[in-house]
Short mmCIF file of C-alpha atoms and ligand atoms in Angstrom, two decimals:
data_model
loop_
_atom_site.label_atom_id
_atom_site.label_comp_id
_atom_site.label_asym_id
_atom_site.label_seq_id
_atom_site.Cartn_x
_atom_site.Cartn_y
_atom_site.Cartn_z
CA UNK A 569 105.04 138.90 144.34
CA UNK A 570 101.97 138.34 142.96
CA UNK A 571 99.58 135.32 144.45
CA UNK A 572 97.25 133.66 142.24
CA UNK A 573 93.89 132.80 143.64
CA UNK A 574 94.39 129.31 142.74
CA UNK A 575 97.26 128.94 145.09
CA UNK A 576 94.60 130.03 148.10
CA UNK A 577 92.14 127.32 146.70
CA UNK A 578 89.58 129.86 145.57
CA UNK A 579 87.22 129.61 142.28
CA UNK A 580 86.42 132.17 139.69
CA UNK A 581 82.57 132.89 139.02
CA UNK A 582 82.45 131.11 135.50
CA UNK A 583 80.93 127.45 136.51
CA UNK A 584 78.86 128.55 139.75
CA UNK A 585 77.04 131.40 137.63
CA UNK A 586 76.64 128.84 134.53
CA UNK A 587 74.79 126.28 137.09
CA UNK A 588 73.10 128.95 139.17
CA UNK A 589 71.35 130.41 136.05
CA UNK A 590 70.37 126.93 134.68
CA UNK A 591 69.36 125.90 138.07
CA UNK A 592 67.03 128.95 139.07
CA UNK A 593 68.88 129.91 142.31
CA UNK A 594 71.11 132.52 143.48
CA UNK A 595 74.65 132.20 145.00
CA UNK A 596 75.16 134.52 148.29
CA UNK A 597 77.55 137.55 148.18
CA UNK A 598 78.28 138.04 151.61
CA UNK A 599 80.46 140.99 152.78
CA UNK A 600 82.77 140.55 155.58
CA UNK A 601 85.52 142.76 157.57
CA UNK A 602 86.34 140.53 160.34
CA UNK A 603 86.79 136.84 161.47
CA UNK A 604 83.18 136.34 163.12
CA UNK A 605 81.55 137.39 159.82
CA UNK A 606 83.81 135.16 158.21
CA UNK A 607 83.11 132.35 160.40
CA UNK A 608 79.45 132.88 160.03
CA UNK A 609 79.42 132.86 156.64
CA UNK A 610 81.59 129.69 156.26
CA UNK A 611 79.79 127.70 158.82
CA UNK A 612 76.41 128.64 157.31
CA UNK A 613 77.59 127.90 153.81
CA UNK A 614 78.97 124.65 154.47
CA UNK A 615 76.04 123.39 156.79
CA UNK A 616 73.38 124.49 154.08
CA UNK A 617 76.06 123.00 151.29
CA UNK A 618 76.14 126.18 149.61
CA UNK A 619 78.62 127.88 147.34
CA UNK A 620 79.77 131.35 148.73
CA UNK A 621 81.07 134.42 147.34
CA UNK A 622 83.17 136.32 150.00
CA UNK A 623 82.73 139.80 149.38
CA UNK A 624 85.60 142.46 150.07
CA UNK A 625 84.72 146.29 149.76
CA UNK A 626 87.83 148.88 149.56
CA UNK A 627 86.61 150.07 152.58
CA UNK A 628 86.79 146.55 154.03
CA UNK A 629 90.66 146.55 152.94
CA UNK A 630 91.26 149.87 154.68
CA UNK A 631 89.49 148.93 157.82
CA UNK A 632 90.89 145.25 158.30
CA UNK A 633 94.19 145.36 156.20
CA UNK A 634 94.35 143.78 152.69
CA UNK A 635 97.03 141.25 153.55
CA UNK A 636 95.15 140.09 156.62
CA UNK A 637 91.88 139.41 154.32
CA UNK A 638 93.67 137.54 151.80
CA UNK A 639 95.18 135.53 154.54
CA UNK A 640 91.46 134.88 155.99
CA UNK A 641 90.46 133.68 152.67
CA UNK A 642 93.28 131.44 152.29
CA UNK A 643 92.28 130.04 155.94
CA UNK A 644 88.64 130.17 154.61
CA UNK A 645 89.39 127.33 151.91
CA UNK A 646 91.35 125.38 154.45
CA UNK A 647 88.34 125.85 157.66
CA UNK A 648 85.87 124.89 154.91
CA UNK A 649 87.55 121.32 154.18
CA UNK A 650 88.02 121.14 158.03
CA UNK A 651 84.51 121.88 158.55
CA UNK A 652 83.79 118.19 156.58
CA UNK A 653 82.28 119.61 153.16
CA UNK A 654 84.48 121.32 150.25
CA UNK A 655 81.91 124.13 149.07
CA UNK A 656 83.52 126.45 146.03
CA UNK A 657 84.62 129.80 147.60
CA UNK A 658 85.21 133.06 145.63
CA UNK A 659 87.08 135.83 146.95
CA UNK A 660 85.26 139.29 145.20
CA UNK A 661 86.26 142.54 145.39
CA UNK A 662 82.63 144.40 145.80
CA UNK A 663 82.25 148.02 143.99
CA UNK A 664 86.07 148.45 142.75
CA UNK A 665 86.23 152.06 141.43
CA UNK A 666 89.60 152.21 139.60
CA UNK A 667 91.75 149.75 137.45
CA UNK A 668 94.29 150.11 139.92
CA UNK A 669 92.18 148.58 142.83
CA UNK A 670 91.00 145.81 140.67
CA UNK A 671 94.53 145.02 139.39
CA UNK A 672 95.91 145.00 143.13
CA UNK A 673 93.21 142.64 144.10
CA UNK A 674 93.97 140.46 141.05
CA UNK A 675 97.61 140.23 142.15
CA UNK A 676 96.66 139.31 145.64
CA UNK A 677 94.48 136.53 145.51
CA UNK A 678 90.85 137.49 144.38
CA UNK A 679 88.95 135.30 142.28
CA UNK A 680 86.69 138.29 141.17
CA UNK A 681 86.37 141.60 141.14
CA UNK A 682 83.52 144.46 140.47
CA UNK A 683 84.73 147.08 138.62
CA UNK A 684 81.73 149.87 139.02
CA UNK A 685 81.82 152.19 136.64
CA UNK A 686 78.36 153.19 136.79
CA UNK A 687 78.89 156.76 138.17
CA UNK A 688 80.64 157.08 134.79
CA UNK A 689 79.16 158.31 131.30
CA UNK A 690 78.53 155.18 129.17
CA UNK A 691 81.69 155.32 127.15
CA UNK A 692 83.71 156.03 129.87
CA UNK A 693 82.35 153.01 131.88
CA UNK A 694 83.18 150.77 128.80
CA UNK A 695 86.66 151.81 128.43
CA UNK A 696 87.22 151.29 132.17
CA UNK A 697 85.55 147.94 132.69
CA UNK A 698 87.36 146.80 129.22
CA UNK A 699 90.64 147.32 130.64
CA UNK A 700 89.81 145.47 133.90
CA UNK A 701 88.60 142.65 131.98
CA UNK A 702 91.79 142.23 129.63
CA UNK A 703 93.72 142.21 132.67
CA UNK A 704 91.53 139.91 134.78
CA UNK A 705 91.23 137.47 131.99
CA UNK A 706 94.70 137.00 131.24
CA UNK A 707 94.96 135.87 135.10
CA UNK A 708 91.55 133.48 135.05
CA UNK A 709 89.64 136.30 137.31
CA UNK A 710 86.00 137.11 136.74
CA UNK A 711 84.69 140.22 136.25
CA UNK A 712 81.36 141.98 137.09
CA UNK A 713 80.25 145.42 135.24
CA UNK A 714 77.51 147.41 136.26
CA UNK A 715 75.00 149.54 134.04
CA UNK A 716 72.53 151.45 135.87
CA UNK A 717 72.70 153.69 139.35
CA UNK A 718 71.38 152.29 142.52
CA UNK A 719 70.25 155.01 145.16
CA UNK A 720 72.18 155.24 148.61
CA UNK A 721 75.50 155.25 149.46
CA UNK A 722 78.14 153.14 147.38
CA UNK A 723 81.42 153.54 149.30
CA UNK A 724 82.29 157.03 148.93
CA UNK A 725 79.40 158.10 146.38
CA UNK A 726 76.31 158.96 147.20
CA UNK A 727 73.39 158.90 144.50
CA UNK A 728 69.90 160.52 145.74
CA UNK A 729 67.80 158.41 143.41
CA UNK A 730 68.35 155.09 141.32
CA UNK A 731 68.50 155.48 137.46
CA UNK A 732 67.39 152.29 136.32
CA UNK A 733 69.15 150.12 134.05
CA UNK A 734 68.46 150.75 130.26
CA UNK A 735 67.90 147.39 128.79
CA UNK A 736 68.61 148.82 125.33
CA UNK A 737 72.28 149.29 126.32
CA UNK A 738 73.03 145.81 128.05
CA UNK A 739 73.69 143.68 125.00
CA UNK A 740 76.23 146.49 123.49
CA UNK A 741 77.93 146.79 127.16
CA UNK A 742 78.19 143.16 127.26
CA UNK A 743 79.71 142.70 124.03
CA UNK A 744 81.95 145.59 123.84
CA UNK A 745 83.45 145.34 127.67
CA UNK A 746 83.45 141.37 127.67
CA UNK A 747 82.27 141.21 131.48
CA UNK A 748 81.23 137.88 133.05
CA UNK A 749 78.57 139.19 134.78
CA UNK A 750 76.21 142.46 134.99
CA UNK A 751 74.81 144.23 137.98
CA UNK A 752 71.83 146.11 137.54
CA UNK A 753 69.35 148.64 138.82
CA UNK A 754 65.88 147.91 139.06
CA UNK A 755 64.74 149.79 142.39
CA UNK A 756 67.06 148.05 145.04
CA UNK A 757 69.63 150.37 146.97
CA UNK A 758 72.33 149.80 149.64
CA UNK A 759 71.80 150.15 153.17
CA UNK A 760 69.02 149.96 155.80
CA UNK A 761 67.06 152.63 154.33
CA UNK A 762 65.89 151.38 151.22
CA UNK A 763 62.26 152.99 150.94
CA UNK A 764 60.73 155.77 152.92
CA UNK A 765 57.20 154.83 154.54
CA UNK A 766 55.55 157.43 152.29
CA UNK A 767 56.54 155.19 149.46
CA UNK A 768 54.76 151.93 150.79
CA UNK A 769 51.58 150.76 151.18
CA UNK A 770 50.33 148.77 154.00
CA UNK A 771 48.99 145.21 153.56
CA UNK A 772 45.91 143.61 155.39
CA UNK A 773 47.90 142.61 158.35
CA UNK A 774 49.41 146.44 158.30
CA UNK A 775 52.40 145.62 157.39
CA UNK A 776 54.22 148.45 154.92
CA UNK A 777 54.73 146.93 151.38
CA UNK A 778 57.43 149.05 149.45
CA UNK A 779 57.10 149.57 145.55
CA UNK A 780 57.77 146.67 143.64
CA UNK A 781 61.13 146.41 142.10
CA UNK A 782 61.23 146.79 138.06
CA UNK A 783 60.66 143.15 137.05
CA UNK A 784 59.95 144.30 133.60
CA UNK A 785 63.08 145.70 133.13
CA UNK A 786 64.74 142.60 134.62
CA UNK A 787 62.81 140.66 132.06
CA UNK A 788 63.60 143.16 128.80
CA UNK A 789 67.47 142.57 129.89
CA UNK A 790 67.01 138.98 130.09
CA UNK A 791 65.23 138.64 126.60
CA UNK A 792 68.39 140.99 125.52
CA UNK A 793 71.36 138.71 126.38
CA UNK A 794 69.69 135.52 127.18
CA UNK A 795 71.12 133.28 129.99
CA UNK A 796 73.65 135.97 130.77
CA UNK A 797 74.75 136.19 134.63
CA UNK A 798 72.73 139.10 136.24
CA UNK A 799 73.83 140.68 139.77
CA UNK A 800 71.47 142.41 142.16
CA UNK A 801 73.31 144.64 144.70
CA UNK A 802 71.15 146.42 147.63
CA UNK A 803 69.36 142.99 148.46
CA UNK A 804 68.87 143.15 152.19
CA UNK A 805 65.38 142.56 153.59
CA UNK A 806 66.28 144.47 156.50
CA UNK A 807 64.51 142.03 159.19
CA UNK A 808 61.96 144.19 161.49
CA UNK A 809 62.79 141.42 164.37
CA UNK A 810 66.67 142.82 164.15
CA UNK A 811 65.49 146.36 163.69
CA UNK A 812 63.20 145.89 166.67
CA UNK A 813 65.59 144.27 169.07
CA UNK A 814 68.12 147.29 168.05
CA UNK A 815 65.75 149.74 169.13
CA UNK A 816 64.69 147.93 172.18
CA UNK A 817 68.21 147.89 173.44
CA UNK A 818 68.97 151.89 173.07
CA UNK A 819 69.55 152.11 169.16
CA UNK A 820 67.65 154.61 167.03
CA UNK A 821 67.03 153.03 163.59
CA UNK A 822 64.05 155.10 161.88
CA UNK A 823 62.32 153.91 158.72
CA UNK A 824 64.54 151.09 158.37
CA UNK A 825 62.96 149.11 155.21
CA UNK A 826 64.02 146.44 152.99
CA UNK A 827 63.58 144.10 149.94
CA UNK A 828 60.73 141.77 150.70
CA UNK A 829 62.52 138.01 150.81
CA UNK A 830 59.48 137.04 148.16
CA UNK A 831 60.83 139.17 145.42
CA UNK A 832 64.44 138.07 145.85
CA UNK A 833 63.16 134.41 145.93
CA UNK A 834 61.66 135.54 142.34
CA UNK A 835 64.52 137.12 141.03
CA UNK A 836 66.86 134.17 142.09
CA UNK A 837 64.52 131.87 140.02
CA UNK A 838 65.50 134.00 136.68
CA UNK A 839 68.90 135.20 135.40
CA UNK A 840 69.85 137.06 138.49
CA UNK A 841 72.81 134.86 139.73
CA UNK A 842 74.57 136.60 142.72
CA UNK A 843 72.87 138.34 145.46
CA UNK A 844 74.44 140.76 147.74
CA UNK A 845 73.78 141.03 151.36
CA UNK A 846 75.75 143.25 153.62
CA UNK A 847 73.41 145.51 155.65
CA UNK A 848 71.14 142.27 156.92
CA UNK A 849 74.25 140.95 158.40
CA UNK A 850 75.22 144.30 160.07
CA UNK A 851 71.83 144.23 161.75
CA UNK A 852 71.83 140.84 163.07
CA UNK A 853 75.23 141.38 164.62
CA UNK A 854 74.39 144.74 166.14
CA UNK A 855 70.81 143.81 167.79
CA UNK A 856 72.78 140.52 169.25
CA UNK A 857 75.60 142.69 170.61
CA UNK A 858 72.97 145.40 171.94
CA UNK A 859 71.21 142.81 174.05
CA UNK A 860 74.40 141.36 175.78
CA UNK A 861 75.42 144.97 176.40
CA UNK A 862 72.02 146.07 178.14
CA UNK A 863 71.31 142.60 179.88
CA UNK A 864 74.93 141.65 181.07
CA UNK A 865 76.12 145.24 181.69
CA UNK A 866 79.03 143.63 183.82
CA UNK A 867 80.36 141.51 180.58
CA UNK A 868 83.56 142.92 179.13
CA UNK A 869 84.77 139.74 177.51
CA UNK A 870 84.39 140.49 173.47
CA UNK A 871 83.78 136.46 173.02
CA UNK A 872 80.65 137.16 175.21
CA UNK A 873 79.26 139.57 172.73
CA UNK A 874 80.81 138.76 169.51
CA UNK A 875 79.89 134.99 169.69
CA UNK A 876 76.09 135.57 170.12
CA UNK A 877 76.58 137.89 167.12
CA UNK A 878 78.08 135.25 165.19
CA UNK A 879 75.53 133.01 166.08
CA UNK A 880 72.80 135.32 164.89
CA UNK A 881 74.71 135.92 161.97
CA UNK A 882 75.03 132.10 160.94
CA UNK A 883 71.15 131.48 161.49
CA UNK A 884 70.46 134.74 159.36
CA UNK A 885 72.76 133.26 156.30
CA UNK A 886 71.41 129.75 156.75
CA UNK A 887 68.19 131.10 156.41
CA UNK A 888 69.12 133.31 153.15
CA UNK A 889 70.57 130.18 151.41
CA UNK A 890 67.61 127.99 152.06
CA UNK A 891 64.63 130.10 151.95
CA UNK A 892 65.80 133.06 149.63
CA UNK A 893 68.44 132.27 147.54
CA UNK A 894 67.70 128.70 146.93
CA UNK A 895 71.69 127.92 146.87
CA UNK A 896 71.01 125.32 149.66
CA UNK A 897 72.40 122.00 148.33
CA UNK A 898 73.53 123.27 145.41
CA UNK A 899 77.43 123.19 146.48
O1 G3H B 1665 77.69 148.36 148.65
C1 G3H B 1665 78.73 148.38 150.13
C2 G3H B 1665 78.74 147.39 150.76
O2 G3H B 1665 77.59 147.00 151.75
C3 G3H B 1665 80.11 147.46 151.45
O3 G3H B 1665 80.00 148.81 152.21
O4 G3H B 1665 81.74 150.18 151.51
O5 G3H B 1665 80.89 150.07 153.66
O6 G3H B 1665 81.97 148.32 153.40
P1 G3H B 1665 81.14 149.46 152.76
P1 13P B 1666 72.73 146.22 151.22
O1 13P B 1666 73.17 147.21 151.80
O2 13P B 1666 71.33 146.00 150.90
O3 13P B 1666 73.11 144.96 152.21
O4 13P B 1666 73.64 145.60 150.18
C1 13P B 1666 75.03 145.31 149.65
C2 13P B 1666 75.70 145.39 148.51
O5 13P B 1666 74.92 145.91 147.25
C3 13P B 1666 76.64 145.13 148.92
O6 13P B 1666 77.61 145.29 147.42
ZN1 ZN B 1667 76.66 146.90 146.46
#
């Protein structure tokens, strides 16, 4: 039997995006696969009074089980109330690649889905996205489409170089598909290695600075579809303290470079109203767990390393909401 997101206490993105675009901030879209990640996201967003988008990839559904994840989202809305401040919670499918997957999520309590047709031809992308929109809108579910391809890994699809979004396509795409938001490609990419050191320059403090995002493309897109909600994927900043901690405690991360936070703040002030962050959370968790493993080799209670990992995640998300996305106090 189908389960509506409304019965789980979730909301779609419509009102949230409208307020975010008008208010010059972005809603955090944090990925989760397990209990500790969900706890950290919810605690951080309640404490900063921020709306939140809980993102589930198809990999996450395979890893954690779709039924369990759905019921965790149901628990999330109850837990939020218990924490004392009722923030809006969206359950979103990240990088849906087929109509069937999107339909399954819509039928199982998701309030928002992404159909990522960016690896198809333009016309095929439109056809697939339109089909998802028709089904989703009949159920009050929001849809995110994508134009342009990000470099890096998107689930099983690997793109060597990014293909920037072509501004001249956006108006036609939005009109013909009926999507509620559009993910664009302006130089971000997935994962912890977004740029090579060779692509970067050094500032006066000796810090590596990546090539700037294509804000000109974002501006051109905004001109063509004023006020339309834009989404930025691949927006982890790859905090160097986390990378250093991982490597200090036996890790081997090389050339991990992310998107400077000032650029994300700049994007959030524009029509970018949803910013996707996954890798930073992975790094924060891994750093905390590695530290415990090395410093306390006798420890074997998972709560003793997952607990610190959760605390570290929560601190990271609070920082993002307050200092980067500007979503704090917007719930
Ligand atoms: O964009 C991809 C997200 O970071 C999800 O990654 O497919 O490994 O769960 P995943
Ligand atoms: P990061 O890998 O930069 O965290 O991007 C996550 C993302 O875009 C999820 O869809
Ligand atoms: Zn993504």
